[in-house]
PDB file of C-alpha atoms in Angstrom:
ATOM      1  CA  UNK A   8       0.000   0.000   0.000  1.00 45.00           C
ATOM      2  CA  UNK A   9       3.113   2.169   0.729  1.00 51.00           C
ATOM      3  CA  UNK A  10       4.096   1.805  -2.453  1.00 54.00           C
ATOM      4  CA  UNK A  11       1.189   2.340  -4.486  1.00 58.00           C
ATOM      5  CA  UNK A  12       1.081   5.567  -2.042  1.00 67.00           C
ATOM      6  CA  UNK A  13       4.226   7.131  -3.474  1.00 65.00           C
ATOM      7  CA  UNK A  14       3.750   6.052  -6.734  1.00 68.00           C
ATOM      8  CA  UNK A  15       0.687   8.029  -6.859  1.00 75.00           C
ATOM      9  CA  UNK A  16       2.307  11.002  -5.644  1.00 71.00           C
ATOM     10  CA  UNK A  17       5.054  10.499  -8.589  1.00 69.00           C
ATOM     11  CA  UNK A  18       2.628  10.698 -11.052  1.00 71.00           C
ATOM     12  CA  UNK A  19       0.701  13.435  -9.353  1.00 76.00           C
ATOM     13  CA  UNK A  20       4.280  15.456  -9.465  1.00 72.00           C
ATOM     14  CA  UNK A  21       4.493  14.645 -13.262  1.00 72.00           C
ATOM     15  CA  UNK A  22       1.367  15.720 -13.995  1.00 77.00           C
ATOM     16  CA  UNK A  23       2.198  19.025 -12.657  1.00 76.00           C
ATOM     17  CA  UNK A  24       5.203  19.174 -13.972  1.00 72.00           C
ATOM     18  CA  UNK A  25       3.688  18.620 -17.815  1.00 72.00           C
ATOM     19  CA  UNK A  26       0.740  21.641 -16.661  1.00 76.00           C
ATOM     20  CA  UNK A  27       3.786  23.792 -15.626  1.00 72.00           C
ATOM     21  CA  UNK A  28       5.424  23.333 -18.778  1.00 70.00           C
ATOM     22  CA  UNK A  29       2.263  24.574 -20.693  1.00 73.00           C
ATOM     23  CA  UNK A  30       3.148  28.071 -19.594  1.00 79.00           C
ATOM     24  CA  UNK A  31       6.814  27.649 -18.677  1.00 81.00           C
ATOM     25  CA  UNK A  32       9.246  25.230 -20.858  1.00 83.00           C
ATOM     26  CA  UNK A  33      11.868  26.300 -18.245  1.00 87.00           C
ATOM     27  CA  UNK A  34      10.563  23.740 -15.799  1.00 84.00           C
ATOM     28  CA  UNK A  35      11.428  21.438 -17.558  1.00 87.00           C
ATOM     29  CA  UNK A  36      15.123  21.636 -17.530  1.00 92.00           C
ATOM     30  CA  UNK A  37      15.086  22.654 -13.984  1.00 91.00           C
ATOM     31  CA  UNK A  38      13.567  19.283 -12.859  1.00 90.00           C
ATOM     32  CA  UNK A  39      16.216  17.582 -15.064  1.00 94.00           C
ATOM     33  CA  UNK A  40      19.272  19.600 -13.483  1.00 96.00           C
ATOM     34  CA  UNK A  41      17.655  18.614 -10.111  1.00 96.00           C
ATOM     35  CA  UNK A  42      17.365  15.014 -11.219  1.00 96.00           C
ATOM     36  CA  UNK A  43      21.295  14.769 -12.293  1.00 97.00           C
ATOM     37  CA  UNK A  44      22.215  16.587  -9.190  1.00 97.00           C
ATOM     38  CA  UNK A  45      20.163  13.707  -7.355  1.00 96.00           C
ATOM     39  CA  UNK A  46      21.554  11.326  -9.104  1.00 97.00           C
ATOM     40  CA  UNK A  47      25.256  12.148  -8.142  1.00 96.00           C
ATOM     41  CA  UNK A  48      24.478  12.017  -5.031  1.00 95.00           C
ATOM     42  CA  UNK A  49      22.082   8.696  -4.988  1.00 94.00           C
ATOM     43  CA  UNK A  50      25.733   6.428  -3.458  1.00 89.00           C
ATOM     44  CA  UNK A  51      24.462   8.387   0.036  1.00 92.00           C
ATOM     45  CA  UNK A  52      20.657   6.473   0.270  1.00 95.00           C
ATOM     46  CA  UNK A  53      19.748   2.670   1.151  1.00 96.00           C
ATOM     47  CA  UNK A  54      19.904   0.670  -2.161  1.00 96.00           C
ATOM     48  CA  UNK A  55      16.460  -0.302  -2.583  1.00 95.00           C
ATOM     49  CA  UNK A  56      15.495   3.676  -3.147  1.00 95.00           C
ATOM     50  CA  UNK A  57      18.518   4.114  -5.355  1.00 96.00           C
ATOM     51  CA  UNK A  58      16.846   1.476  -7.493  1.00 96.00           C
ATOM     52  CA  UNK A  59      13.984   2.670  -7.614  1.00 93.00           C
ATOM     53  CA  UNK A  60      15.359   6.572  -8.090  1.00 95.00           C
ATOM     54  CA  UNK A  61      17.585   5.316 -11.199  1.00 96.00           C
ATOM     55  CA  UNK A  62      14.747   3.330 -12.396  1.00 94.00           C
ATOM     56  CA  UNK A  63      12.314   6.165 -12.674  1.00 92.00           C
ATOM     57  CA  UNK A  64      14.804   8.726 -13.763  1.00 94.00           C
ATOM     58  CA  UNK A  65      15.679   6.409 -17.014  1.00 93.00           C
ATOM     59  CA  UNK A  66      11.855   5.856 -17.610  1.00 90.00           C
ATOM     60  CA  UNK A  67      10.869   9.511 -17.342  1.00 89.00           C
ATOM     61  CA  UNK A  68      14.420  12.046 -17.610  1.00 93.00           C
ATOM     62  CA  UNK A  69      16.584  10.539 -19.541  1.00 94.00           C
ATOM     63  CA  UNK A  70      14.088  10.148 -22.735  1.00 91.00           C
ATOM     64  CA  UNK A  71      12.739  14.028 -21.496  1.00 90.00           C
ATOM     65  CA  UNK A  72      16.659  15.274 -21.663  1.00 93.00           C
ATOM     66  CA  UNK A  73      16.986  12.987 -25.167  1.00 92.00           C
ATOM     67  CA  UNK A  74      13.671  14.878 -26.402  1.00 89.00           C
ATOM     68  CA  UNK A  75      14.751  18.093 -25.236  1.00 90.00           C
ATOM     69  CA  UNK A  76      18.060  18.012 -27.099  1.00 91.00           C
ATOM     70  CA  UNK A  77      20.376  18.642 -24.249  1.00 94.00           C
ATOM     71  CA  UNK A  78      22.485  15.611 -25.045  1.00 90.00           C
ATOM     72  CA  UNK A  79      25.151  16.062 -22.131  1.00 92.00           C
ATOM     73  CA  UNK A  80      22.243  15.607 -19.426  1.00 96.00           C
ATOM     74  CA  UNK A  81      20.933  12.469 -21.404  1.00 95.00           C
ATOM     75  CA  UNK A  82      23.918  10.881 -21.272  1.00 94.00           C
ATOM     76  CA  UNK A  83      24.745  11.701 -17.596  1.00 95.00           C
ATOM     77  CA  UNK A  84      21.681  10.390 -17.194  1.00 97.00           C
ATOM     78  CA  UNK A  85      21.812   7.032 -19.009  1.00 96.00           C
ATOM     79  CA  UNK A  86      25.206   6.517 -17.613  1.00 95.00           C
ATOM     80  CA  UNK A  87      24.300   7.336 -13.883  1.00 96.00           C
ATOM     81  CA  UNK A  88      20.763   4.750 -14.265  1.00 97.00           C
ATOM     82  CA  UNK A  89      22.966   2.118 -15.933  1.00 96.00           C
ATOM     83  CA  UNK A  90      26.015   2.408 -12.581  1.00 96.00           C
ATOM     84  CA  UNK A  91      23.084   1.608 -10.205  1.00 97.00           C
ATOM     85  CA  UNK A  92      20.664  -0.766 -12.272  1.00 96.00           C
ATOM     86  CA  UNK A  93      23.391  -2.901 -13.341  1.00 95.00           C
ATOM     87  CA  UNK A  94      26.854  -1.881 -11.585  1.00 96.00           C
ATOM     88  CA  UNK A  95      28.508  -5.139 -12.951  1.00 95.00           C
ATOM     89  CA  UNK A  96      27.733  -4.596 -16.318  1.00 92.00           C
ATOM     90  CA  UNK A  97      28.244  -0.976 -16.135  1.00 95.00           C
ATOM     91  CA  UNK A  98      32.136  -1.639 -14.853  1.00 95.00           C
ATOM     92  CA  UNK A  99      32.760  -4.025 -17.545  1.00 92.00           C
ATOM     93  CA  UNK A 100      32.109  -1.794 -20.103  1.00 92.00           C
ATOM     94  CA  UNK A 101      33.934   0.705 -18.330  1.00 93.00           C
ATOM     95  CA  UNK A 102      36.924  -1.303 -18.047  1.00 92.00           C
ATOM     96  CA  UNK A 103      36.556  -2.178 -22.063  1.00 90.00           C
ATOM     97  CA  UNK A 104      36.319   1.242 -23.136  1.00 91.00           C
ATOM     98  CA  UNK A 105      39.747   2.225 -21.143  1.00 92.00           C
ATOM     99  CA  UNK A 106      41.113  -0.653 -22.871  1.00 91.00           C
ATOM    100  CA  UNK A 107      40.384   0.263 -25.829  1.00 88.00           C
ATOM    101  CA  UNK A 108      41.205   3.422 -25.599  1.00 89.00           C
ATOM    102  CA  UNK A 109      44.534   2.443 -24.186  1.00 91.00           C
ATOM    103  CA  UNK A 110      45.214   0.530 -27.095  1.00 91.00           C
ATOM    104  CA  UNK A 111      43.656   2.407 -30.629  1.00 89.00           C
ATOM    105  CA  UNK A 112      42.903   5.718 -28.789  1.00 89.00           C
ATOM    106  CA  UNK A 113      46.419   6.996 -30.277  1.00 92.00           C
ATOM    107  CA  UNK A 114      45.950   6.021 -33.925  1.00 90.00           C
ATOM    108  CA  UNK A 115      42.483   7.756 -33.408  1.00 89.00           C
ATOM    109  CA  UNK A 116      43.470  10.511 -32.389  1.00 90.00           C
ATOM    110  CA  UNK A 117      45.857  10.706 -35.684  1.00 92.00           C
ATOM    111  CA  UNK A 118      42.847   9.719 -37.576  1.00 90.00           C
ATOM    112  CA  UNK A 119      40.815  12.544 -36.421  1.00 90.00           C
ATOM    113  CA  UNK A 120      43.622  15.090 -36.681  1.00 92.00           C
ATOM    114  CA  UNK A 121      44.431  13.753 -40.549  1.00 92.00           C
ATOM    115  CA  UNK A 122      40.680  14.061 -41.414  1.00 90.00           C
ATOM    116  CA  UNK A 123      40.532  17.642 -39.756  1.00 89.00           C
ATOM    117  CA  UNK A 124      43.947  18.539 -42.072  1.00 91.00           C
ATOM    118  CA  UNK A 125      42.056  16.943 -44.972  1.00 90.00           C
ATOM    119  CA  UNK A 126      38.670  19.101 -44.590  1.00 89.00           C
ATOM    120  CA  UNK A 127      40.120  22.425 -44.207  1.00 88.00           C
ATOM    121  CA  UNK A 128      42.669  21.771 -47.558  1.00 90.00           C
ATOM    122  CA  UNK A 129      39.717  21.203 -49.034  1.00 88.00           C
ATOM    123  CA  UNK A 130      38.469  24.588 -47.713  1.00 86.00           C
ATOM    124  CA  UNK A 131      35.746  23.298 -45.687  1.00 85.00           C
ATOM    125  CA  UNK A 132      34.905  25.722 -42.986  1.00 82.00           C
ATOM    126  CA  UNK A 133      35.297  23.595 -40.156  1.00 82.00           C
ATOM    127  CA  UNK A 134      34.307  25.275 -36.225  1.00 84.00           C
ATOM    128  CA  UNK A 135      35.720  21.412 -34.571  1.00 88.00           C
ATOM    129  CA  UNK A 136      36.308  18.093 -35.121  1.00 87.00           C
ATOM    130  CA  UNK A 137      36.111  15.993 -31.800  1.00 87.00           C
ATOM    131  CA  UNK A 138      36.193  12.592 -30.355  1.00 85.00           C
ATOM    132  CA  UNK A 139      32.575  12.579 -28.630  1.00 86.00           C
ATOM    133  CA  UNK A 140      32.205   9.264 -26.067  1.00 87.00           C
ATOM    134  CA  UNK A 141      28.824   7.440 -26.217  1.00 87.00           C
ATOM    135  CA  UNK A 142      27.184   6.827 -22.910  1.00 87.00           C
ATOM    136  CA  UNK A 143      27.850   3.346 -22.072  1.00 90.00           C
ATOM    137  CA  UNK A 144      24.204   2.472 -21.774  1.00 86.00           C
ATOM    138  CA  UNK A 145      24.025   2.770 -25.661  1.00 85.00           C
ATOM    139  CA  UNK A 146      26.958   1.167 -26.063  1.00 88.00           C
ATOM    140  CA  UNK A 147      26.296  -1.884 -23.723  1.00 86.00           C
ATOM    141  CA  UNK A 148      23.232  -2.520 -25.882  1.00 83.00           C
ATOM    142  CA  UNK A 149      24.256  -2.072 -29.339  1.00 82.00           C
ATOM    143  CA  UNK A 150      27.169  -4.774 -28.296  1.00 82.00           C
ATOM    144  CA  UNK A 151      25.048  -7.245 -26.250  1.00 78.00           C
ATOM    145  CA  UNK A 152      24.490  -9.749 -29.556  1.00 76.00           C
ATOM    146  CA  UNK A 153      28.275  -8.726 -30.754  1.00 76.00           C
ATOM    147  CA  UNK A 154      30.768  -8.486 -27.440  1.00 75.00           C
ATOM    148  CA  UNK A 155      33.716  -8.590 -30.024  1.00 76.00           C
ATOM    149  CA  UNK A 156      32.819  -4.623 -30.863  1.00 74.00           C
ATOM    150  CA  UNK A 157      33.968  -4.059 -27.376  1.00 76.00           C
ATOM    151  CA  UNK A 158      37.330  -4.432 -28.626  1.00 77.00           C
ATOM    152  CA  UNK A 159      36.902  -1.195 -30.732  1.00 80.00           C
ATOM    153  CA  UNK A 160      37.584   1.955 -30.090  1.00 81.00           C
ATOM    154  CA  UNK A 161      34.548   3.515 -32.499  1.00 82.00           C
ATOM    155  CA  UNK A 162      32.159   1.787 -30.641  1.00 84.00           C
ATOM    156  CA  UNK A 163      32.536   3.773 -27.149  1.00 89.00           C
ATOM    157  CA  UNK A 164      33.158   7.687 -29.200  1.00 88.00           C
ATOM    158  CA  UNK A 165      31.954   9.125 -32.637  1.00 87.00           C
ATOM    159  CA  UNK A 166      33.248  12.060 -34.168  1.00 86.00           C
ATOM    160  CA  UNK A 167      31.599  15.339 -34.124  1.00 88.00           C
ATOM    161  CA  UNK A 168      32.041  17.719 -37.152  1.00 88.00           C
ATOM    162  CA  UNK A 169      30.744  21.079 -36.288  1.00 89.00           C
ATOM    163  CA  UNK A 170      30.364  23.438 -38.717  1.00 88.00           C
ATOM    164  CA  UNK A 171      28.975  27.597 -39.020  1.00 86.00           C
ATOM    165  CA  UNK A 172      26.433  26.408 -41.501  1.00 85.00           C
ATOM    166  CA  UNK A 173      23.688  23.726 -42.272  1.00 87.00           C
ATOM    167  CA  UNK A 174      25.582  23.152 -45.962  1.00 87.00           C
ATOM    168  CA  UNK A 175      28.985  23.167 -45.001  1.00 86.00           C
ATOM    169  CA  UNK A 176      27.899  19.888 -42.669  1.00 85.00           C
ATOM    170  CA  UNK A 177      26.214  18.407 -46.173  1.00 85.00           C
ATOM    171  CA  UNK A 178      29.649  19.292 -47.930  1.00 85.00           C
ATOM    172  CA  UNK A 179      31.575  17.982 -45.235  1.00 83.00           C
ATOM    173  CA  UNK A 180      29.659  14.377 -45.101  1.00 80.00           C
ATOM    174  CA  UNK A 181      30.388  14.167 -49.119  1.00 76.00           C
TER     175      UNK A 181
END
């Protein structure tokens, strides 16, 4: 009865969270920055809330922060869920991406310098050209079938071509 006593009140608090965001969008990102900042600090409560705080934060604010575009929350996000939901799984594929990075993070690094080199002879107008990581929850899923792409350095970072227009991006990717 508990329970079903708090979950009530969690939906009550969504609901007027979506009315609030009728006439202010701002809410919106202010329950998501309080969300990550509870989330960093989730190591300091009993385990069974933690569950149940990562598990309603990946259900509800991490696909709001992925809708809203503010990609650096979702992934905080994802990653912070995926530490407490599955902490074994999570610290494998922490411990695969540092290997991998150990090993091929070099030669990408050259790679991503070289194609940098390469767009601007070409003239592109190029703002940056970085090494972006993926948040490990993506990347634990797209590898569960396939573990062997753990082994690869692309799988845990894509690059990130910014550019000061929307053709210059087309141009870019030709």
């Amino acid at each position: 009865e508990r329970s079903f006593d708090k979950r009530e009140r969690n939906m009550e608090s969504i609901r007027k969270m979506f009315r609030t965001m009728d006439r202010d969008i701002r809410v919106l990102f202010i329950k998501i920055a309080d969300r990550i900042h509870n989330m960093r600090t989730l190591k300091y409560v009993p385990r069974d809330k933690q569950l149940r705080i990562a598990r309603e934060t990946q259900e509800i604010y991490v696909p709001l922060a992925n809708l809203l575009g503010v990609r650096a929350w979702y992934h905080e996000l994802a990653d912070h869920c995926f530490s407490i939901i599955d902490p074994a799984e999570y610290d494998s594929t922490i411990r695969k991406r540092s290997q991998a990075l150990r090993e091929q993070g070099p030669a990408l690094d050259r790679w991503v310098e070289q194609l940098r080199l390469s767009l601007k002879k070409q003239g592109q107008q190029i703002v940056k050209v970085a090494l972006v990581p993926r948040n490990l929850r993506e990347v634990r899923a797209m590898t569960r079938e396939h573990e062997s792409l753990m082994r690869n350095i692309e799988t845990f970072f894509v690059i990130r071509i910014i550019t000061k227009r929307e053709e210059q991006c087309y141009s870019c990717l030709g």
